[in-house]
Amino acid sequence: MWTVENRARYNRDRLRYPSDLTDEEWALIEPLIPPGRPGGGKRRANMREVVNGLMYVLSTGCQWRAIPKDLPPRSTVYDYFDLWTWDRTLDRIHHALYVTCREQAGREVSPTASIIDSQSVKSAEKGGTTTRMAMMRARRSRARSGTFSSIPRAS
């Protein structure tokens, strides 16, 4: 939680980029990165730098080709992003960090309450104001397109 007392903990001035991982953050993520494939050559990419490259793209919104030269090549960063998306590594990292944050905040791992508003709930197929409004729009649209042209109009 952000307080004056722990402000120094969130200070990112000593990092190369504000998006780079601190040692504490890397310690949480490192065990979740899958090892290299067996039988292949040794990994040449530094996984922490690859994650720093991903974090740079996510935090700045820059194009892949605009990744700074002191981070791994964009093809390496993108290839790991693509692989980790496909094998769900990024989902596992997200879930593990989510669980850790909730536990540190003194909350249960899974939320026990949810909020549903009218924007997120679809109306039933029959009845309801949304369905009636949709039917009225459809009638108006058909009337404008001439679908009802065979119906005599009152003058």
mmCIF file with all atom_site columns, C-alpha atoms in Angstrom:
data_model
loop_
_atom_site.group_PDB
_atom_site.id
_atom_site.type_symbol
_atom_site.label_atom_id
_atom_site.label_alt_id
_atom_site.label_comp_id
_atom_site.label_asym_id
_atom_site.label_entity_id
_atom_site.label_seq_id
_atom_site.pdbx_PDB_ins_code
_atom_site.Cartn_x
_atom_site.Cartn_y
_atom_site.Cartn_z
_atom_site.occupancy
_atom_site.B_iso_or_equiv
_atom_site.pdbx_formal_charge
_atom_site.auth_seq_id
_atom_site.auth_comp_id
_atom_site.auth_asym_id
_atom_site.auth_atom_id
_atom_site.pdbx_PDB_model_num
ATOM 1   C CA . MET A 1 1   ? 0.000   0.000   0.000   1.00 0.00 ? 1   MET A CA 1
ATOM 2   C CA . TRP A 1 2   ? 1.224   3.500   -0.773  1.00 0.00 ? 2   TRP A CA 1
ATOM 3   C CA . THR A 1 3   ? 2.113   5.391   2.401   1.00 0.00 ? 3   THR A CA 1
ATOM 4   C CA . VAL A 1 4   ? 4.720   7.977   3.301   1.00 0.00 ? 4   VAL A CA 1
ATOM 5   C CA . GLU A 1 5   ? 6.578   5.354   5.363   1.00 0.00 ? 5   GLU A CA 1
ATOM 6   C CA . ASN A 1 6   ? 7.085   2.934   2.479   1.00 0.00 ? 6   ASN A CA 1
ATOM 7   C CA . ARG A 1 7   ? 7.636   5.530   -0.230  1.00 0.00 ? 7   ARG A CA 1
ATOM 8   C CA . ALA A 1 8   ? 11.307  4.525   -0.536  1.00 0.00 ? 8   ALA A CA 1
ATOM 9   C CA . ARG A 1 9   ? 10.227  0.984   -1.366  1.00 0.00 ? 9   ARG A CA 1
ATOM 10  C CA . TYR A 1 10  ? 8.483   2.224   -4.510  1.00 0.00 ? 10  TYR A CA 1
ATOM 11  C CA . ASN A 1 11  ? 11.309  4.527   -5.604  1.00 0.00 ? 11  ASN A CA 1
ATOM 12  C CA . ARG A 1 12  ? 12.543  3.462   -9.031  1.00 0.00 ? 12  ARG A CA 1
ATOM 13  C CA . ASP A 1 13  ? 15.240  6.131   -9.509  1.00 0.00 ? 13  ASP A CA 1
ATOM 14  C CA . ARG A 1 14  ? 18.086  3.622   -9.173  1.00 0.00 ? 14  ARG A CA 1
ATOM 15  C CA . LEU A 1 15  ? 16.783  1.480   -12.030 1.00 0.00 ? 15  LEU A CA 1
ATOM 16  C CA . ARG A 1 16  ? 17.812  1.915   -15.657 1.00 0.00 ? 16  ARG A CA 1
ATOM 17  C CA . TYR A 1 17  ? 14.156  2.343   -16.703 1.00 0.00 ? 17  TYR A CA 1
ATOM 18  C CA . PRO A 1 18  ? 11.171  2.785   -14.375 1.00 0.00 ? 18  PRO A CA 1
ATOM 19  C CA . SER A 1 19  ? 9.704   -0.391  -15.894 1.00 0.00 ? 19  SER A CA 1
ATOM 20  C CA . ASP A 1 20  ? 12.701  -2.572  -14.929 1.00 0.00 ? 20  ASP A CA 1
ATOM 21  C CA . LEU A 1 21  ? 12.195  -5.178  -12.232 1.00 0.00 ? 21  LEU A CA 1
ATOM 22  C CA . THR A 1 22  ? 13.711  -4.702  -8.807  1.00 0.00 ? 22  THR A CA 1
ATOM 23  C CA . ASP A 1 23  ? 15.543  -7.623  -7.190  1.00 0.00 ? 23  ASP A CA 1
ATOM 24  C CA . GLU A 1 24  ? 12.511  -8.302  -4.993  1.00 0.00 ? 24  GLU A CA 1
ATOM 25  C CA . GLU A 1 25  ? 10.150  -8.336  -7.982  1.00 0.00 ? 25  GLU A CA 1
ATOM 26  C CA . TRP A 1 26  ? 12.473  -10.602 -9.958  1.00 0.00 ? 26  TRP A CA 1
ATOM 27  C CA . ALA A 1 27  ? 12.665  -13.006 -6.999  1.00 0.00 ? 27  ALA A CA 1
ATOM 28  C CA . LEU A 1 28  ? 8.877   -13.436 -7.238  1.00 0.00 ? 28  LEU A CA 1
ATOM 29  C CA . ILE A 1 29  ? 8.850   -13.997 -11.003 1.00 0.00 ? 29  ILE A CA 1
ATOM 30  C CA . GLU A 1 30  ? 12.030  -16.014 -11.604 1.00 0.00 ? 30  GLU A CA 1
ATOM 31  C CA . PRO A 1 31  ? 10.704  -19.353 -10.267 1.00 0.00 ? 31  PRO A CA 1
ATOM 32  C CA . LEU A 1 32  ? 7.695   -19.062 -12.599 1.00 0.00 ? 32  LEU A CA 1
ATOM 33  C CA . ILE A 1 33  ? 9.790   -18.796 -15.788 1.00 0.00 ? 33  ILE A CA 1
ATOM 34  C CA . PRO A 1 34  ? 9.963   -22.238 -17.423 1.00 0.00 ? 34  PRO A CA 1
ATOM 35  C CA . PRO A 1 35  ? 13.434  -23.746 -17.891 1.00 0.00 ? 35  PRO A CA 1
ATOM 36  C CA . GLY A 1 36  ? 14.998  -24.088 -21.330 1.00 0.00 ? 36  GLY A CA 1
ATOM 37  C CA . ARG A 1 37  ? 14.030  -27.036 -23.478 1.00 0.00 ? 37  ARG A CA 1
ATOM 38  C CA . PRO A 1 38  ? 15.848  -30.258 -22.700 1.00 0.00 ? 38  PRO A CA 1
ATOM 39  C CA . GLY A 1 39  ? 18.255  -31.471 -25.362 1.00 0.00 ? 39  GLY A CA 1
ATOM 40  C CA . GLY A 1 40  ? 18.707  -28.044 -26.879 1.00 0.00 ? 40  GLY A CA 1
ATOM 41  C CA . GLY A 1 41  ? 21.544  -25.615 -26.503 1.00 0.00 ? 41  GLY A CA 1
ATOM 42  C CA . LYS A 1 42  ? 21.928  -23.471 -23.419 1.00 0.00 ? 42  LYS A CA 1
ATOM 43  C CA . ARG A 1 43  ? 19.752  -20.384 -23.258 1.00 0.00 ? 43  ARG A CA 1
ATOM 44  C CA . ARG A 1 44  ? 21.711  -17.368 -24.418 1.00 0.00 ? 44  ARG A CA 1
ATOM 45  C CA . ALA A 1 45  ? 19.125  -14.760 -23.450 1.00 0.00 ? 45  ALA A CA 1
ATOM 46  C CA . ASN A 1 46  ? 19.063  -13.332 -19.941 1.00 0.00 ? 46  ASN A CA 1
ATOM 47  C CA . MET A 1 47  ? 15.494  -13.996 -18.788 1.00 0.00 ? 47  MET A CA 1
ATOM 48  C CA . ARG A 1 48  ? 15.441  -11.004 -16.449 1.00 0.00 ? 48  ARG A CA 1
ATOM 49  C CA . GLU A 1 49  ? 16.361  -8.742  -19.358 1.00 0.00 ? 49  GLU A CA 1
ATOM 50  C CA . VAL A 1 50  ? 13.670  -10.353 -21.520 1.00 0.00 ? 50  VAL A CA 1
ATOM 51  C CA . VAL A 1 51  ? 11.075  -9.642  -18.810 1.00 0.00 ? 51  VAL A CA 1
ATOM 52  C CA . ASN A 1 52  ? 12.450  -6.080  -18.509 1.00 0.00 ? 52  ASN A CA 1
ATOM 53  C CA . GLY A 1 53  ? 11.947  -5.720  -22.276 1.00 0.00 ? 53  GLY A CA 1
ATOM 54  C CA . LEU A 1 54  ? 8.348   -6.926  -21.981 1.00 0.00 ? 54  LEU A CA 1
ATOM 55  C CA . MET A 1 55  ? 7.718   -4.577  -19.079 1.00 0.00 ? 55  MET A CA 1
ATOM 56  C CA . TYR A 1 56  ? 9.194   -1.686  -21.084 1.00 0.00 ? 56  TYR A CA 1
ATOM 57  C CA . VAL A 1 57  ? 6.818   -2.325  -23.997 1.00 0.00 ? 57  VAL A CA 1
ATOM 58  C CA . LEU A 1 58  ? 3.841   -2.711  -21.646 1.00 0.00 ? 58  LEU A CA 1
ATOM 59  C CA . SER A 1 59  ? 4.578   0.371   -19.572 1.00 0.00 ? 59  SER A CA 1
ATOM 60  C CA . THR A 1 60  ? 5.475   2.724   -22.416 1.00 0.00 ? 60  THR A CA 1
ATOM 61  C CA . GLY A 1 61  ? 3.182   1.373   -25.096 1.00 0.00 ? 61  GLY A CA 1
ATOM 62  C CA . CYS A 1 62  ? 6.015   1.654   -27.593 1.00 0.00 ? 62  CYS A CA 1
ATOM 63  C CA . GLN A 1 63  ? 6.270   -0.337  -30.797 1.00 0.00 ? 63  GLN A CA 1
ATOM 64  C CA . TRP A 1 64  ? 8.329   -3.515  -30.738 1.00 0.00 ? 64  TRP A CA 1
ATOM 65  C CA . ARG A 1 65  ? 10.917  -1.918  -33.004 1.00 0.00 ? 65  ARG A CA 1
ATOM 66  C CA . ALA A 1 66  ? 11.347  0.952   -30.509 1.00 0.00 ? 66  ALA A CA 1
ATOM 67  C CA . ILE A 1 67  ? 12.736  -1.242  -27.724 1.00 0.00 ? 67  ILE A CA 1
ATOM 68  C CA . PRO A 1 68  ? 15.992  0.391   -26.540 1.00 0.00 ? 68  PRO A CA 1
ATOM 69  C CA . LYS A 1 69  ? 19.241  -1.154  -27.739 1.00 0.00 ? 69  LYS A CA 1
ATOM 70  C CA . ASP A 1 70  ? 20.442  -1.969  -24.220 1.00 0.00 ? 70  ASP A CA 1
ATOM 71  C CA . LEU A 1 71  ? 17.583  -4.477  -23.827 1.00 0.00 ? 71  LEU A CA 1
ATOM 72  C CA . PRO A 1 72  ? 17.553  -7.811  -25.722 1.00 0.00 ? 72  PRO A CA 1
ATOM 73  C CA . PRO A 1 73  ? 16.720  -7.637  -29.448 1.00 0.00 ? 73  PRO A CA 1
ATOM 74  C CA . ARG A 1 74  ? 13.050  -7.077  -30.223 1.00 0.00 ? 74  ARG A CA 1
ATOM 75  C CA . SER A 1 75  ? 12.819  -10.465 -31.937 1.00 0.00 ? 75  SER A CA 1
ATOM 76  C CA . THR A 1 76  ? 13.995  -12.196 -28.753 1.00 0.00 ? 76  THR A CA 1
ATOM 77  C CA . VAL A 1 77  ? 11.612  -10.250 -26.525 1.00 0.00 ? 77  VAL A CA 1
ATOM 78  C CA . TYR A 1 78  ? 8.692   -10.813 -28.904 1.00 0.00 ? 78  TYR A CA 1
ATOM 79  C CA . ASP A 1 79  ? 9.467   -14.519 -29.354 1.00 0.00 ? 79  ASP A CA 1
ATOM 80  C CA . TYR A 1 80  ? 9.401   -15.072 -25.592 1.00 0.00 ? 80  TYR A CA 1
ATOM 81  C CA . PHE A 1 81  ? 6.214   -12.993 -25.316 1.00 0.00 ? 81  PHE A CA 1
ATOM 82  C CA . ASP A 1 82  ? 4.618   -15.163 -28.002 1.00 0.00 ? 82  ASP A CA 1
ATOM 83  C CA . LEU A 1 83  ? 5.837   -18.426 -26.420 1.00 0.00 ? 83  LEU A CA 1
ATOM 84  C CA . TRP A 1 84  ? 4.788   -17.430 -22.892 1.00 0.00 ? 84  TRP A CA 1
ATOM 85  C CA . THR A 1 85  ? 1.375   -16.357 -24.158 1.00 0.00 ? 85  THR A CA 1
ATOM 86  C CA . TRP A 1 86  ? 0.933   -19.678 -25.966 1.00 0.00 ? 86  TRP A CA 1
ATOM 87  C CA . ASP A 1 87  ? 2.065   -21.890 -23.072 1.00 0.00 ? 87  ASP A CA 1
ATOM 88  C CA . ARG A 1 88  ? 0.184   -19.695 -20.547 1.00 0.00 ? 88  ARG A CA 1
ATOM 89  C CA . THR A 1 89  ? 3.306   -18.723 -18.583 1.00 0.00 ? 89  THR A CA 1
ATOM 90  C CA . LEU A 1 90  ? 2.110   -15.110 -18.482 1.00 0.00 ? 90  LEU A CA 1
ATOM 91  C CA . ASP A 1 91  ? -1.248  -16.264 -17.092 1.00 0.00 ? 91  ASP A CA 1
ATOM 92  C CA . ARG A 1 92  ? 0.519   -18.277 -14.374 1.00 0.00 ? 92  ARG A CA 1
ATOM 93  C CA . ILE A 1 93  ? 2.722   -15.304 -13.464 1.00 0.00 ? 93  ILE A CA 1
ATOM 94  C CA . HIS A 1 94  ? -0.314  -13.029 -13.292 1.00 0.00 ? 94  HIS A CA 1
ATOM 95  C CA . HIS A 1 95  ? -2.236  -15.474 -11.126 1.00 0.00 ? 95  HIS A CA 1
ATOM 96  C CA . ALA A 1 96  ? 0.695   -16.019 -8.741  1.00 0.00 ? 96  ALA A CA 1
ATOM 97  C CA . LEU A 1 97  ? 1.221   -12.277 -8.323  1.00 0.00 ? 97  LEU A CA 1
ATOM 98  C CA . TYR A 1 98  ? -2.524  -11.741 -7.865  1.00 0.00 ? 98  TYR A CA 1
ATOM 99  C CA . VAL A 1 99  ? -2.663  -14.354 -5.112  1.00 0.00 ? 99  VAL A CA 1
ATOM 100 C CA . THR A 1 100 ? 0.435   -12.902 -3.410  1.00 0.00 ? 100 THR A CA 1
ATOM 101 C CA . CYS A 1 101 ? -1.006  -9.367  -3.476  1.00 0.00 ? 101 CYS A CA 1
ATOM 102 C CA . ARG A 1 102 ? -4.322  -10.490 -2.005  1.00 0.00 ? 102 ARG A CA 1
ATOM 103 C CA . GLU A 1 103 ? -2.564  -12.447 0.744   1.00 0.00 ? 103 GLU A CA 1
ATOM 104 C CA . GLN A 1 104 ? -0.309  -9.486  1.604   1.00 0.00 ? 104 GLN A CA 1
ATOM 105 C CA . ALA A 1 105 ? -3.397  -7.273  1.829   1.00 0.00 ? 105 ALA A CA 1
ATOM 106 C CA . GLY A 1 106 ? -4.954  -9.736  4.282   1.00 0.00 ? 106 GLY A CA 1
ATOM 107 C CA . ARG A 1 107 ? -7.698  -10.809 1.894   1.00 0.00 ? 107 ARG A CA 1
ATOM 108 C CA . GLU A 1 108 ? -8.875  -14.212 0.811   1.00 0.00 ? 108 GLU A CA 1
ATOM 109 C CA . VAL A 1 109 ? -7.245  -15.520 -2.340  1.00 0.00 ? 109 VAL A CA 1
ATOM 110 C CA . SER A 1 110 ? -10.553 -15.609 -4.220  1.00 0.00 ? 110 SER A CA 1
ATOM 111 C CA . PRO A 1 111 ? -12.938 -12.671 -4.014  1.00 0.00 ? 111 PRO A CA 1
ATOM 112 C CA . THR A 1 112 ? -16.141 -13.557 -2.177  1.00 0.00 ? 112 THR A CA 1
ATOM 113 C CA . ALA A 1 113 ? -18.269 -10.769 -3.605  1.00 0.00 ? 113 ALA A CA 1
ATOM 114 C CA . SER A 1 114 ? -18.889 -9.351  -7.026  1.00 0.00 ? 114 SER A CA 1
ATOM 115 C CA . ILE A 1 115 ? -20.734 -6.405  -8.456  1.00 0.00 ? 115 ILE A CA 1
ATOM 116 C CA . ILE A 1 116 ? -23.009 -6.738  -11.446 1.00 0.00 ? 116 ILE A CA 1
ATOM 117 C CA . ASP A 1 117 ? -24.413 -3.650  -13.071 1.00 0.00 ? 117 ASP A CA 1
ATOM 118 C CA . SER A 1 118 ? -26.853 -3.142  -15.905 1.00 0.00 ? 118 SER A CA 1
ATOM 119 C CA . GLN A 1 119 ? -24.006 -2.643  -18.388 1.00 0.00 ? 119 GLN A CA 1
ATOM 120 C CA . SER A 1 120 ? -22.569 -6.115  -17.811 1.00 0.00 ? 120 SER A CA 1
ATOM 121 C CA . VAL A 1 121 ? -25.814 -8.118  -17.683 1.00 0.00 ? 121 VAL A CA 1
ATOM 122 C CA . LYS A 1 122 ? -27.526 -9.106  -20.905 1.00 0.00 ? 122 LYS A CA 1
ATOM 123 C CA . SER A 1 123 ? -31.303 -9.018  -20.898 1.00 0.00 ? 123 SER A CA 1
ATOM 124 C CA . ALA A 1 124 ? -33.406 -12.103 -21.416 1.00 0.00 ? 124 ALA A CA 1
ATOM 125 C CA . GLU A 1 125 ? -34.334 -13.115 -24.948 1.00 0.00 ? 125 GLU A CA 1
ATOM 126 C CA . LYS A 1 126 ? -37.979 -12.238 -24.438 1.00 0.00 ? 126 LYS A CA 1
ATOM 127 C CA . GLY A 1 127 ? -39.276 -9.269  -22.559 1.00 0.00 ? 127 GLY A CA 1
ATOM 128 C CA . GLY A 1 128 ? -37.324 -6.563  -20.865 1.00 0.00 ? 128 GLY A CA 1
ATOM 129 C CA . THR A 1 129 ? -36.729 -2.999  -21.984 1.00 0.00 ? 129 THR A CA 1
ATOM 130 C CA . THR A 1 130 ? -33.611 -3.841  -23.990 1.00 0.00 ? 130 THR A CA 1
ATOM 131 C CA . THR A 1 131 ? -35.445 -6.357  -26.161 1.00 0.00 ? 131 THR A CA 1
ATOM 132 C CA . ARG A 1 132 ? -38.368 -4.004  -26.743 1.00 0.00 ? 132 ARG A CA 1
ATOM 133 C CA . MET A 1 133 ? -36.010 -1.192  -27.714 1.00 0.00 ? 133 MET A CA 1
ATOM 134 C CA . ALA A 1 134 ? -34.174 -3.508  -30.097 1.00 0.00 ? 134 ALA A CA 1
ATOM 135 C CA . MET A 1 135 ? -37.477 -4.521  -31.718 1.00 0.00 ? 135 MET A CA 1
ATOM 136 C CA . MET A 1 136 ? -38.502 -0.878  -32.133 1.00 0.00 ? 136 MET A CA 1
ATOM 137 C CA . ARG A 1 137 ? -35.133 -0.074  -33.765 1.00 0.00 ? 137 ARG A CA 1
ATOM 138 C CA . ALA A 1 138 ? -35.530 -3.044  -36.106 1.00 0.00 ? 138 ALA A CA 1
ATOM 139 C CA . ARG A 1 139 ? -39.045 -1.943  -37.110 1.00 0.00 ? 139 ARG A CA 1
ATOM 140 C CA . ARG A 1 140 ? -37.842 1.585   -37.811 1.00 0.00 ? 140 ARG A CA 1
ATOM 141 C CA . SER A 1 141 ? -34.947 0.257   -39.830 1.00 0.00 ? 141 SER A CA 1
ATOM 142 C CA . ARG A 1 142 ? -37.199 -1.984  -41.928 1.00 0.00 ? 142 ARG A CA 1
ATOM 143 C CA . ALA A 1 143 ? -39.639 0.888   -42.436 1.00 0.00 ? 143 ALA A CA 1
ATOM 144 C CA . ARG A 1 144 ? -36.857 3.114   -43.728 1.00 0.00 ? 144 ARG A CA 1
ATOM 145 C CA . SER A 1 145 ? -35.503 0.440   -46.039 1.00 0.00 ? 145 SER A CA 1
ATOM 146 C CA . GLY A 1 146 ? -38.889 -0.084  -47.698 1.00 0.00 ? 146 GLY A CA 1
ATOM 147 C CA . THR A 1 147 ? -39.553 -3.581  -46.378 1.00 0.00 ? 147 THR A CA 1
ATOM 148 C CA . PHE A 1 148 ? -43.044 -2.490  -45.401 1.00 0.00 ? 148 PHE A CA 1
ATOM 149 C CA . SER A 1 149 ? -43.687 -0.717  -48.718 1.00 0.00 ? 149 SER A CA 1
ATOM 150 C CA . SER A 1 150 ? -46.546 -3.066  -49.575 1.00 0.00 ? 150 SER A CA 1
ATOM 151 C CA . ILE A 1 151 ? -48.490 -1.821  -46.549 1.00 0.00 ? 151 ILE A CA 1
ATOM 152 C CA . PRO A 1 152 ? -50.760 1.035   -47.536 1.00 0.00 ? 152 PRO A CA 1
ATOM 153 C CA . ARG A 1 153 ? -50.007 4.234   -45.717 1.00 0.00 ? 153 ARG A CA 1
ATOM 154 C CA . ALA A 1 154 ? -52.655 6.511   -44.303 1.00 0.00 ? 154 ALA A CA 1
ATOM 155 C CA . SER A 1 155 ? -52.712 9.899   -45.931 1.00 0.00 ? 155 SER A CA 1
#
